[in-house]
CSV table of C-alpha atoms in Angstrom, one decimal:
chain,number,residue,atom,x,y,z
B,1,UNK,CA,-98.9,23.1,5.3
B,2,UNK,CA,-99.7,19.6,4.5
B,3,UNK,CA,-103.1,18.1,5.2
B,4,UNK,CA,-101.8,14.6,5.8
B,5,UNK,CA,-99.8,15.6,8.7
B,6,UNK,CA,-97.4,12.9,9.9
B,7,UNK,CA,-96.4,13.7,13.4
B,8,UNK,CA,-92.9,12.5,12.7
B,9,UNK,CA,-92.4,14.4,9.5
B,10,UNK,CA,-90.7,17.7,9.2
B,11,UNK,CA,-92.7,20.7,8.0
B,12,UNK,CA,-89.9,21.5,5.6
B,13,UNK,CA,-90.3,18.4,3.6
B,14,UNK,CA,-89.6,14.7,3.7
B,15,UNK,CA,-86.5,13.6,5.8
B,16,UNK,CA,-83.5,12.7,3.8
B,17,UNK,CA,-82.6,9.0,3.7
B,18,UNK,CA,-80.8,8.2,6.9
B,19,UNK,CA,-77.4,6.8,5.9
B,20,UNK,CA,-75.6,4.8,8.5
B,21,UNK,CA,-72.5,6.6,9.9
B,22,UNK,CA,-69.2,5.7,8.4
B,23,UNK,CA,-67.2,3.1,10.4
B,24,UNK,CA,-64.3,4.7,12.3
B,25,UNK,CA,-61.2,4.8,10.2
B,26,UNK,CA,-58.8,2.1,11.4
B,27,UNK,CA,-55.1,2.9,11.2
B,28,UNK,CA,-53.3,0.8,8.6
B,29,UNK,CA,-51.4,-2.1,10.0
B,30,UNK,CA,-47.7,-1.3,10.4
B,31,UNK,CA,-45.7,-2.4,7.3
B,32,UNK,CA,-43.4,-5.3,8.1
B,33,UNK,CA,-39.8,-4.5,7.2
B,34,UNK,CA,-38.3,-7.6,5.8
B,35,UNK,CA,-34.8,-8.6,4.8
B,36,UNK,CA,-35.7,-7.9,1.2
B,37,UNK,CA,-36.5,-4.3,1.9
B,38,UNK,CA,-33.0,-3.8,3.1
B,39,UNK,CA,-31.7,-0.4,2.1
B,40,UNK,CA,-35.0,0.7,0.5
B,41,UNK,CA,-36.6,3.9,1.8
B,42,UNK,CA,-40.1,2.4,1.1
B,43,UNK,CA,-40.0,-1.0,2.8
B,44,UNK,CA,-41.5,-3.8,0.9
B,45,UNK,CA,-41.5,-2.0,-2.4
B,46,UNK,CA,-40.1,-4.0,-5.4
B,47,UNK,CA,-36.7,-2.6,-6.3
B,48,UNK,CA,-36.1,-1.5,-9.9
B,49,UNK,CA,-33.1,-2.9,-11.7
B,50,UNK,CA,-30.2,-0.5,-12.3
B,51,UNK,CA,-30.9,1.4,-15.5
B,52,UNK,CA,-28.2,1.7,-18.3
B,53,UNK,CA,-28.3,5.5,-17.8
B,54,UNK,CA,-27.6,5.1,-14.1
B,55,UNK,CA,-24.7,2.8,-14.8
B,56,UNK,CA,-23.2,5.1,-17.4
B,57,UNK,CA,-23.5,8.0,-15.0
B,58,UNK,CA,-21.7,6.0,-12.4
B,59,UNK,CA,-18.6,5.8,-14.5
B,60,UNK,CA,-17.8,9.4,-13.7
B,61,UNK,CA,-19.5,9.6,-10.4
B,62,UNK,CA,-17.6,7.5,-7.8
B,63,UNK,CA,-20.3,8.2,-5.2
B,64,UNK,CA,-23.0,6.7,-7.5
B,65,UNK,CA,-20.7,3.9,-8.4
B,66,UNK,CA,-20.3,3.0,-4.7
B,67,UNK,CA,-24.1,3.4,-4.1
B,68,UNK,CA,-24.9,1.0,-7.0
B,69,UNK,CA,-22.2,-1.6,-6.4
B,70,UNK,CA,-22.0,-1.5,-2.6
B,71,UNK,CA,-25.5,-0.3,-1.6
B,72,UNK,CA,-27.8,-1.9,-4.1
B,73,UNK,CA,-27.6,-5.7,-3.9
B,74,UNK,CA,-31.4,-6.0,-4.4
B,75,UNK,CA,-31.3,-3.9,-7.6
B,76,UNK,CA,-28.3,-5.9,-9.0
B,77,UNK,CA,-30.4,-9.0,-8.2
B,78,UNK,CA,-33.2,-7.6,-10.3
B,79,UNK,CA,-30.7,-7.0,-13.2
B,80,UNK,CA,-29.6,-10.6,-13.0
B,81,UNK,CA,-33.2,-11.8,-12.9
B,82,UNK,CA,-34.5,-9.6,-15.8
B,83,UNK,CA,-31.3,-9.6,-17.8
B,84,UNK,CA,-31.7,-5.8,-18.4
B,85,UNK,CA,-28.4,-3.9,-18.8
B,86,UNK,CA,-26.4,-6.9,-17.8
B,87,UNK,CA,-23.6,-6.3,-20.3
B,88,UNK,CA,-23.2,-2.6,-19.2
B,89,UNK,CA,-23.3,-3.8,-15.5
B,90,UNK,CA,-20.6,-6.3,-16.2
B,91,UNK,CA,-18.4,-3.6,-17.9
B,92,UNK,CA,-19.0,-1.2,-15.0
B,93,UNK,CA,-18.1,-3.9,-12.5
B,94,UNK,CA,-14.9,-4.7,-14.4
B,95,UNK,CA,-14.0,-1.1,-14.5
B,96,UNK,CA,-14.5,-0.7,-10.8
B,97,UNK,CA,-12.4,-3.9,-10.1
B,98,UNK,CA,-9.5,-2.4,-11.9
B,99,UNK,CA,-9.7,1.4,-11.5
B,100,UNK,CA,-10.8,1.5,-7.9
B,101,UNK,CA,-8.0,-0.8,-6.8
B,102,UNK,CA,-5.2,1.4,-8.3
B,103,UNK,CA,-5.0,4.0,-5.6
B,104,UNK,CA,-4.5,1.4,-2.9
B,105,UNK,CA,-1.8,-0.2,-4.9
B,106,UNK,CA,-0.2,3.1,-5.5
B,107,UNK,CA,0.1,4.1,-1.8
B,108,UNK,CA,0.4,0.7,0.0
B,109,UNK,CA,3.8,-0.7,0.9
B,110,UNK,CA,3.0,-4.0,-0.8
B,111,UNK,CA,3.6,-4.9,-4.4
B,112,UNK,CA,3.5,-2.4,-7.3
B,113,UNK,CA,0.9,0.2,-8.2
B,114,UNK,CA,-0.9,-2.3,-10.4
B,115,UNK,CA,-0.6,-5.3,-8.1
B,116,UNK,CA,-3.8,-5.0,-6.2
B,117,UNK,CA,-5.9,-4.4,-9.3
B,118,UNK,CA,-4.3,-7.4,-11.0
B,119,UNK,CA,-4.9,-9.5,-7.9
B,120,UNK,CA,-8.6,-8.8,-7.6
B,121,UNK,CA,-9.6,-8.8,-11.2
B,122,UNK,CA,-7.0,-11.3,-12.4
B,123,UNK,CA,-7.8,-14.0,-9.9
B,124,UNK,CA,-11.5,-13.8,-10.7
B,125,UNK,CA,-10.9,-13.9,-14.4
B,126,UNK,CA,-8.7,-16.9,-14.1
B,127,UNK,CA,-11.4,-18.8,-12.2
B,128,UNK,CA,-14.3,-17.6,-14.3
B,129,UNK,CA,-14.2,-20.2,-17.1
B,130,UNK,CA,-14.5,-23.1,-14.7
B,131,UNK,CA,-17.4,-21.4,-12.9
B,132,UNK,CA,-19.2,-21.0,-16.2
B,133,UNK,CA,-18.4,-24.5,-17.4
B,134,UNK,CA,-19.6,-26.1,-14.2
B,135,UNK,CA,-22.8,-24.1,-14.2
B,136,UNK,CA,-23.6,-25.3,-17.7
B,137,UNK,CA,-22.5,-28.9,-17.0
B,138,UNK,CA,-24.7,-29.2,-13.9
B,139,UNK,CA,-27.8,-27.9,-15.8
B,140,UNK,CA,-27.8,-24.6,-14.1
B,141,UNK,CA,-27.8,-22.8,-17.4
B,142,UNK,CA,-26.8,-19.3,-16.3
B,143,UNK,CA,-25.9,-17.2,-19.3
B,144,UNK,CA,-22.3,-16.1,-19.7
B,145,UNK,CA,-23.1,-12.4,-19.1
B,146,UNK,CA,-24.8,-13.2,-15.9
B,147,UNK,CA,-21.9,-15.5,-14.8
B,148,UNK,CA,-19.4,-12.7,-15.5
B,149,UNK,CA,-21.5,-10.2,-13.6
B,150,UNK,CA,-21.8,-12.5,-10.6
B,151,UNK,CA,-18.1,-13.3,-10.5
B,152,UNK,CA,-17.1,-9.6,-10.9
B,153,UNK,CA,-19.2,-8.6,-7.8
B,154,UNK,CA,-16.3,-9.8,-5.6
B,155,UNK,CA,-13.4,-7.7,-7.2
B,156,UNK,CA,-15.6,-4.7,-7.8
B,157,UNK,CA,-16.7,-4.6,-4.1
B,158,UNK,CA,-13.2,-5.3,-3.0
B,159,UNK,CA,-11.8,-2.6,-5.3
B,160,UNK,CA,-14.2,0.1,-4.1
B,161,UNK,CA,-13.5,-0.8,-0.4
B,162,UNK,CA,-9.7,-0.8,-1.1
B,163,UNK,CA,-10.2,2.7,-2.5
B,164,UNK,CA,-11.9,3.7,0.7
B,165,UNK,CA,-9.0,2.3,2.7
B,166,UNK,CA,-6.3,3.9,0.6
B,167,UNK,CA,-6.0,7.1,2.6
B,168,UNK,CA,-5.8,5.1,5.8
B,169,UNK,CA,-3.0,2.8,4.6
B,170,UNK,CA,-1.1,5.7,3.2
B,171,UNK,CA,-1.3,7.5,6.5
B,172,UNK,CA,-0.2,4.5,8.5
B,173,UNK,CA,2.8,3.9,6.2
B,174,UNK,CA,3.8,7.6,6.2
B,175,UNK,CA,3.6,7.9,10.1
B,176,UNK,CA,5.3,4.6,11.1
B,177,UNK,CA,8.9,4.9,12.3
B,178,UNK,CA,11.4,3.3,9.9
B,179,UNK,CA,13.5,0.9,11.9
B,180,UNK,CA,15.5,-1.2,9.5
B,181,UNK,CA,15.9,-4.9,10.0
B,182,UNK,CA,19.1,-6.0,11.8
B,183,UNK,CA,21.9,-6.7,9.3
B,184,UNK,CA,22.2,-10.3,10.6
B,185,UNK,CA,18.9,-12.0,11.0
B,186,UNK,CA,18.6,-15.8,11.5
B,187,UNK,CA,15.7,-18.1,12.2
B,188,UNK,CA,15.6,-20.6,15.1
B,189,UNK,CA,17.7,-23.1,13.1
B,190,UNK,CA,20.4,-20.6,12.5
B,191,UNK,CA,19.7,-20.1,8.8
B,192,UNK,CA,20.1,-16.6,7.5
B,193,UNK,CA,16.8,-15.0,6.6
B,194,UNK,CA,16.3,-13.0,3.4
B,195,UNK,CA,15.8,-9.3,4.2
B,196,UNK,CA,14.3,-7.1,1.6
B,197,UNK,CA,15.6,-3.6,1.3
B,198,UNK,CA,13.3,-0.9,2.5
B,199,UNK,CA,11.3,-3.1,4.9
B,200,UNK,CA,11.0,-2.1,8.5
B,201,UNK,CA,11.3,-4.4,11.4
B,202,UNK,CA,8.5,-4.6,13.9
B,203,UNK,CA,5.7,-6.6,15.4
B,204,UNK,CA,2.9,-4.7,13.5
B,205,UNK,CA,4.1,-3.2,10.3
B,206,UNK,CA,2.3,-1.1,7.7
B,207,UNK,CA,2.8,-4.1,5.3
B,208,UNK,CA,0.9,-6.3,7.7
B,209,UNK,CA,-1.9,-3.8,8.2
B,210,UNK,CA,-2.2,-3.3,4.4
B,211,UNK,CA,-2.6,-7.0,4.0
B,212,UNK,CA,-5.3,-7.1,6.7
B,213,UNK,CA,-7.2,-4.3,5.0
B,214,UNK,CA,-6.9,-6.0,1.6
B,215,UNK,CA,-8.2,-9.2,3.2
B,216,UNK,CA,-11.1,-7.4,4.7
B,217,UNK,CA,-12.0,-5.8,1.4
B,218,UNK,CA,-11.9,-9.2,-0.3
B,219,UNK,CA,-14.0,-10.8,2.5
B,220,UNK,CA,-16.7,-8.1,2.1
B,221,UNK,CA,-16.6,-8.8,-1.7
B,222,UNK,CA,-17.6,-12.4,-0.9
B,223,UNK,CA,-20.3,-11.1,1.4
B,224,UNK,CA,-21.7,-8.9,-1.3
B,225,UNK,CA,-21.8,-11.9,-3.7
B,226,UNK,CA,-23.8,-13.7,-1.0
B,227,UNK,CA,-26.2,-10.8,-0.5
B,228,UNK,CA,-27.0,-10.5,-4.2
B,229,UNK,CA,-27.6,-14.2,-4.7
B,230,UNK,CA,-29.8,-14.3,-1.6
B,231,UNK,CA,-31.8,-11.3,-2.8
B,232,UNK,CA,-33.1,-13.2,-5.8
B,233,UNK,CA,-36.2,-15.5,-5.7
B,234,UNK,CA,-35.9,-19.2,-6.1
B,235,UNK,CA,-37.2,-19.0,-9.6
B,236,UNK,CA,-34.2,-17.0,-10.8
B,237,UNK,CA,-31.4,-19.3,-12.0
B,238,UNK,CA,-28.6,-17.3,-10.4
B,239,UNK,CA,-30.4,-17.5,-7.0
B,240,UNK,CA,-31.3,-21.2,-7.0
B,241,UNK,CA,-29.9,-23.5,-4.4
B,242,UNK,CA,-27.7,-25.3,-6.9
B,243,UNK,CA,-26.1,-22.1,-8.1
B,244,UNK,CA,-25.4,-21.0,-4.6
B,245,UNK,CA,-23.9,-24.4,-3.8
B,246,UNK,CA,-21.6,-24.3,-6.8
B,247,UNK,CA,-20.6,-20.8,-5.8
B,248,UNK,CA,-19.7,-22.1,-2.4
B,249,UNK,CA,-17.5,-24.7,-4.0
B,250,UNK,CA,-16.0,-22.2,-6.3
B,251,UNK,CA,-15.0,-19.7,-3.6
B,252,UNK,CA,-12.2,-21.9,-2.0
B,253,UNK,CA,-10.7,-22.2,-5.5
B,254,UNK,CA,-10.8,-18.5,-5.9
B,255,UNK,CA,-9.3,-17.8,-2.5
B,256,UNK,CA,-6.5,-20.3,-3.3
B,257,UNK,CA,-5.7,-18.5,-6.5
B,258,UNK,CA,-5.8,-15.2,-4.7
B,259,UNK,CA,-3.3,-16.5,-2.2
B,260,UNK,CA,-0.9,-17.8,-4.8
B,261,UNK,CA,-1.2,-14.7,-7.0
B,262,UNK,CA,-0.6,-12.4,-4.0
B,263,UNK,CA,2.7,-14.2,-3.4
B,264,UNK,CA,3.7,-13.8,-7.0
B,265,UNK,CA,2.7,-10.1,-7.0
B,266,UNK,CA,4.7,-9.4,-3.9
B,267,UNK,CA,1.6,-8.6,-1.8
B,268,UNK,CA,1.9,-11.6,0.6
B,269,UNK,CA,5.1,-13.6,1.0
O,1,UNK,CA,-32.6,5.2,-6.1
O,2,UNK,CA,-30.2,8.2,-6.5
O,3,UNK,CA,-27.8,8.5,-3.6
O,4,UNK,CA,-28.3,12.3,-3.7
O,5,UNK,CA,-32.0,12.0,-3.0
O,6,UNK,CA,-31.6,9.9,0.1
O,7,UNK,CA,-28.9,12.2,1.6
O,8,UNK,CA,-31.0,14.2,4.1
O,9,UNK,CA,-32.9,17.5,4.6
O,10,UNK,CA,-32.9,20.8,2.6
O,11,UNK,CA,-30.8,20.7,-0.4
O,12,UNK,CA,-29.7,24.4,-0.5
O,13,UNK,CA,-26.1,25.2,-0.5
O,14,UNK,CA,-26.4,27.4,2.5
O,15,UNK,CA,-28.2,24.8,4.5
O,16,UNK,CA,-25.4,22.3,3.6
O,17,UNK,CA,-22.7,24.7,4.7
O,18,UNK,CA,-24.6,25.3,8.0
O,19,UNK,CA,-24.8,21.5,8.5
O,20,UNK,CA,-21.0,21.3,8.2
O,21,UNK,CA,-19.7,24.6,9.5
O,22,UNK,CA,-21.5,24.7,12.8
O,23,UNK,CA,-20.4,21.2,13.9
O,24,UNK,CA,-16.9,22.0,12.6
O,25,UNK,CA,-16.8,25.1,14.8
O,26,UNK,CA,-18.1,23.1,17.8
O,27,UNK,CA,-15.4,20.4,17.3
O,28,UNK,CA,-12.6,23.0,17.2
O,29,UNK,CA,-13.7,25.0,20.2
O,30,UNK,CA,-14.9,22.1,22.4
O,31,UNK,CA,-12.1,19.7,21.7
O,32,UNK,CA,-9.5,22.5,22.3
O,33,UNK,CA,-11.1,23.2,25.7
O,34,UNK,CA,-10.8,19.6,26.7
O,35,UNK,CA,-7.3,19.3,25.3
O,36,UNK,CA,-6.2,22.3,27.3
O,37,UNK,CA,-7.6,20.9,30.5
O,38,UNK,CA,-6.0,17.5,30.0
O,39,UNK,CA,-2.6,19.1,29.1
O,40,UNK,CA,-2.5,21.0,32.4
O,41,UNK,CA,-1.4,17.7,34.1
O,42,UNK,CA,2.0,18.3,32.5
O,43,UNK,CA,2.4,22.0,32.0
O,44,UNK,CA,0.7,25.1,30.7
O,45,UNK,CA,2.9,24.8,27.6
O,46,UNK,CA,1.6,21.4,26.8
O,47,UNK,CA,-2.0,22.5,27.5
O,48,UNK,CA,-1.5,25.4,25.1
O,49,UNK,CA,-0.2,23.1,22.4
O,50,UNK,CA,-3.3,21.0,22.9
O,51,UNK,CA,-5.5,23.9,21.8
O,52,UNK,CA,-4.3,23.2,18.3
O,53,UNK,CA,-3.5,19.5,18.5
O,54,UNK,CA,-6.9,18.2,19.8
O,55,UNK,CA,-8.9,19.7,17.0
O,56,UNK,CA,-6.2,18.7,14.5
O,57,UNK,CA,-6.5,15.1,15.8
O,58,UNK,CA,-10.2,15.0,15.3
O,59,UNK,CA,-10.3,16.7,12.0
O,60,UNK,CA,-7.5,14.6,10.5
O,61,UNK,CA,-9.2,11.5,11.7
O,62,UNK,CA,-12.4,12.6,10.0
O,63,UNK,CA,-10.5,13.4,6.8
O,64,UNK,CA,-8.7,10.1,6.6
O,65,UNK,CA,-11.9,8.1,7.5
O,66,UNK,CA,-14.3,10.0,5.2
O,67,UNK,CA,-14.1,7.7,2.2
O,68,UNK,CA,-14.2,4.5,4.4
O,69,UNK,CA,-17.2,5.9,6.3
O,70,UNK,CA,-19.0,6.5,3.1
O,71,UNK,CA,-18.2,3.2,1.6
O,72,UNK,CA,-19.1,1.2,4.7
O,73,UNK,CA,-22.3,3.2,5.1
O,74,UNK,CA,-23.3,2.3,1.5
O,75,UNK,CA,-22.5,-1.3,2.2
O,76,UNK,CA,-24.8,-1.4,5.3
O,77,UNK,CA,-27.5,0.9,4.1
O,78,UNK,CA,-27.9,2.9,0.9
O,79,UNK,CA,-29.9,5.5,2.7
O,80,UNK,CA,-26.9,7.6,3.6
O,81,UNK,CA,-25.4,9.7,0.8
O,82,UNK,CA,-22.1,11.6,0.8
O,83,UNK,CA,-23.7,14.7,2.3
O,84,UNK,CA,-25.5,12.8,5.0
O,85,UNK,CA,-22.3,10.9,5.9
O,86,UNK,CA,-20.4,14.2,6.2
O,87,UNK,CA,-23.0,15.9,8.3
O,88,UNK,CA,-23.6,12.9,10.5
O,89,UNK,CA,-19.9,12.2,11.2
O,90,UNK,CA,-19.2,15.9,12.0
O,91,UNK,CA,-22.2,16.2,14.3
O,92,UNK,CA,-21.2,13.0,16.1
O,93,UNK,CA,-17.7,14.4,16.8
O,94,UNK,CA,-19.2,17.7,17.7
O,95,UNK,CA,-21.4,16.1,20.3
O,96,UNK,CA,-18.5,14.1,21.7
O,97,UNK,CA,-16.4,17.2,21.9
O,98,UNK,CA,-19.2,19.1,23.7
O,99,UNK,CA,-19.6,16.3,26.3
O,100,UNK,CA,-15.8,16.2,26.8
O,101,UNK,CA,-15.7,20.0,27.1
O,102,UNK,CA,-18.4,19.8,29.8
O,103,UNK,CA,-15.9,17.5,31.7
O,104,UNK,CA,-13.0,19.9,31.2
O,105,UNK,CA,-13.5,21.7,34.6
O,106,UNK,CA,-13.3,18.3,36.3
O,107,UNK,CA,-10.3,17.4,34.2
O,108,UNK,CA,-8.6,20.7,34.9
O,109,UNK,CA,-9.2,20.4,38.6
O,110,UNK,CA,-7.8,16.9,38.7
O,111,UNK,CA,-4.8,17.9,36.6
O,112,UNK,CA,-3.9,20.7,39.0
O,113,UNK,CA,-4.5,18.8,42.2
O,114,UNK,CA,-3.3,15.3,41.7
O,115,UNK,CA,-0.1,14.2,43.4
O,116,UNK,CA,2.4,14.8,40.6
O,117,UNK,CA,4.8,12.1,39.4
O,118,UNK,CA,8.4,12.6,40.3
O,119,UNK,CA,10.0,9.9,38.2
O,120,UNK,CA,9.1,7.0,36.0
O,121,UNK,CA,9.1,4.7,39.0
O,122,UNK,CA,7.1,7.0,41.1
O,123,UNK,CA,4.1,8.1,39.1
O,124,UNK,CA,1.8,8.8,42.2
O,125,UNK,CA,-1.7,9.7,41.0
O,126,UNK,CA,-0.8,10.1,37.3
O,127,UNK,CA,-2.2,6.7,36.3
O,128,UNK,CA,-5.5,7.6,38.1
O,129,UNK,CA,-5.7,10.8,36.0
O,130,UNK,CA,-4.9,8.8,32.9
O,131,UNK,CA,-7.6,6.2,33.5
O,132,UNK,CA,-10.2,8.7,34.5
O,133,UNK,CA,-9.7,10.4,31.2
O,134,UNK,CA,-10.1,7.1,29.4
O,135,UNK,CA,-13.3,6.7,31.3
O,136,UNK,CA,-14.5,10.2,30.4
O,137,UNK,CA,-13.8,9.5,26.7
O,138,UNK,CA,-15.4,6.1,26.8
O,139,UNK,CA,-18.5,7.2,28.6
O,140,UNK,CA,-19.0,10.3,26.4
O,141,UNK,CA,-18.4,8.2,23.3
O,142,UNK,CA,-20.9,5.6,24.4
O,143,UNK,CA,-23.6,8.2,25.1
O,144,UNK,CA,-23.0,9.9,21.8
O,145,UNK,CA,-23.1,6.5,20.0
O,146,UNK,CA,-26.4,5.5,21.5
O,147,UNK,CA,-28.0,8.8,20.9
O,148,UNK,CA,-26.6,8.9,17.4
O,149,UNK,CA,-27.9,5.5,16.5
O,150,UNK,CA,-31.5,6.4,17.6
O,151,UNK,CA,-31.4,9.7,15.8
O,152,UNK,CA,-30.0,8.1,12.6
O,153,UNK,CA,-32.7,5.4,12.7
O,154,UNK,CA,-35.4,8.1,13.0
O,155,UNK,CA,-34.0,10.5,10.4
O,156,UNK,CA,-33.4,8.0,7.7
O,157,UNK,CA,-36.1,5.4,8.4
O,158,UNK,CA,-33.6,2.7,9.3
O,159,UNK,CA,-33.9,-0.1,11.7
O,160,UNK,CA,-32.1,0.4,15.0
O,161,UNK,CA,-29.9,-2.6,14.3
O,162,UNK,CA,-28.8,-1.1,10.9
O,163,UNK,CA,-28.2,2.3,12.4
O,164,UNK,CA,-26.2,0.8,15.2
O,165,UNK,CA,-24.2,-1.2,12.8
O,166,UNK,CA,-23.3,1.9,10.8
O,167,UNK,CA,-22.1,3.8,13.9
O,168,UNK,CA,-20.2,0.9,15.3
O,169,UNK,CA,-18.3,0.4,12.1
O,170,UNK,CA,-17.6,4.2,12.0
O,171,UNK,CA,-16.4,4.0,15.6
O,172,UNK,CA,-14.1,1.1,14.8
O,173,UNK,CA,-12.6,2.9,11.8
O,174,UNK,CA,-12.2,6.1,13.8
O,175,UNK,CA,-10.4,4.3,16.6
O,176,UNK,CA,-8.2,2.4,14.1
O,177,UNK,CA,-7.2,5.6,12.4
O,178,UNK,CA,-7.4,8.0,15.3
O,179,UNK,CA,-5.1,5.9,17.3
O,180,UNK,CA,-2.3,6.3,14.8
O,181,UNK,CA,-3.1,10.0,14.4
O,182,UNK,CA,-2.8,10.4,18.2
O,183,UNK,CA,0.5,8.4,18.0
O,184,UNK,CA,1.9,10.7,15.4
O,185,UNK,CA,0.8,13.9,17.3
O,186,UNK,CA,1.8,12.7,20.8
O,187,UNK,CA,2.2,13.8,23.6
O,188,UNK,CA,-1.2,15.3,24.5
O,189,UNK,CA,-0.5,14.9,28.2
O,190,UNK,CA,2.1,13.1,30.2
O,191,UNK,CA,3.8,12.8,33.5
O,192,UNK,CA,5.2,16.1,34.7
O,193,UNK,CA,8.7,14.7,35.3
O,194,UNK,CA,9.3,14.5,31.6
O,195,UNK,CA,10.9,17.8,30.7
O,196,UNK,CA,10.9,19.6,27.4
O,197,UNK,CA,8.6,17.3,25.4
O,198,UNK,CA,8.5,18.1,21.6
O,199,UNK,CA,5.4,19.6,20.0
O,200,UNK,CA,4.8,16.3,18.2
O,201,UNK,CA,6.9,13.0,18.4
O,202,UNK,CA,5.9,12.3,14.8
O,203,UNK,CA,7.6,9.1,13.6
O,204,UNK,CA,10.0,8.8,16.6
O,205,UNK,CA,9.7,5.3,18.0
O,206,UNK,CA,8.5,4.9,21.6
O,207,UNK,CA,10.9,4.1,24.4
O,208,UNK,CA,9.8,0.4,24.2
O,209,UNK,CA,10.7,0.3,20.5
O,210,UNK,CA,7.2,0.5,19.2
O,211,UNK,CA,7.1,2.1,15.7
O,212,UNK,CA,3.4,2.8,15.5
O,213,UNK,CA,0.2,2.8,17.6
O,214,UNK,CA,-0.8,-0.8,16.7
O,215,UNK,CA,2.6,-2.1,17.7
O,216,UNK,CA,2.4,-0.2,21.0
O,217,UNK,CA,-1.0,-1.8,21.7
O,218,UNK,CA,0.3,-5.2,20.7
O,219,UNK,CA,3.3,-4.9,22.9
O,220,UNK,CA,1.0,-3.8,25.8
O,221,UNK,CA,-1.2,-6.9,25.5
O,222,UNK,CA,1.0,-9.6,24.1
O,223,UNK,CA,2.9,-11.7,26.7
O,224,UNK,CA,5.5,-12.8,24.2
O,225,UNK,CA,6.7,-9.5,23.0
O,226,UNK,CA,10.3,-8.8,22.0
O,227,UNK,CA,12.2,-6.5,24.3
O,228,UNK,CA,13.2,-2.9,23.6
O,229,UNK,CA,15.6,-2.3,20.6
């Protein structure tokens, strides 16, 4: 027992230092989901570019190919910004443009089996040189591989969506009654109209519906191009206002070529 | 991010089969029940055929739309992989079938008690029966769609807007394809004065000359339609 007895002190020894109680834990503020976190399971996290291994794996996994091309605009934007795996990405997009469009061409009552693939990929490749040249000429020095990748986004997206629509167009064509055109068909001026063998007469034919689905696939390809270019930051050349403006000017040319080529390929009269 | 990772719950083979087989069984049984009750408006024979045709209609629509559902889901949100799309689409149709099956006593009662048509010019209460069924399907579909969107948003950490967009696109595709499927497999029910209907009309044109579902809709809504062939 201590002689110097402090009335406030404990007999067991000095009081431990009193530490102030911890402040009550505040819940973290809710994370704001922005447009750039689109499609990510962790909103706000910086997306990784598509790795070369992922792209190679996608060549034999159609579901992964769809996930990367259709569902990863922000990751493709990172590839364009960093330049990583651009060449492989361009090759994969070209492969998707051609291979994915073949089934639709094979079952649809428009053109030949290769027509749709030729339309999507061919029209973009025809218009590609002028896109690259104008980008260089206006000082928006986008590298050739990036230019090719951006341009191929449209046919690759359209090709994959046409693959998804192929069973639908096959079914519509297979289940529509075949009512042949009348043997004598004239227009309002009395001129005989050319009738192609095998076509069916009707207000809403499988041919018309196939064209609508192709148009929808192409439109979504253009939308995908917009999504990728808007995912980039203003510091990236491909996402700058000038590049977007040039792409906007280039699109009508592309659509004009698509329209002409579709006539020549027998897809749209 | 790998599409397989984001596809949903437990990755065991048995869990996946359960995710698919149970909704599949519900679709078959429940849609057959509703189809039978609706077919009674014509005859027991048509009602019995509907036991097979209604599930076939739904399952063939699912099969034809599967790729398009997956592709459009990827386009809207990468959170849904192949497995999640298959499970979600089947469960949506299972819920719709269950709601319709719950209405099948009402449908059967109406089918047996309406004033039957005697001719094409005298349909009596048949149009009422037809429109009530359209209302049943539209209401059940809307309820399933809203519930499905909320559940999709919760399960996959999506915004409600994105979840709704996915389901609305799937609905549009299902209606686009299912309409033609129903056209090919018609009749599911019809006025009782039409005797001896075939099991399926298949590619036979309609009496108004329509060669497919889309043409029939166009002829129904367009004021400048050509006449019957």
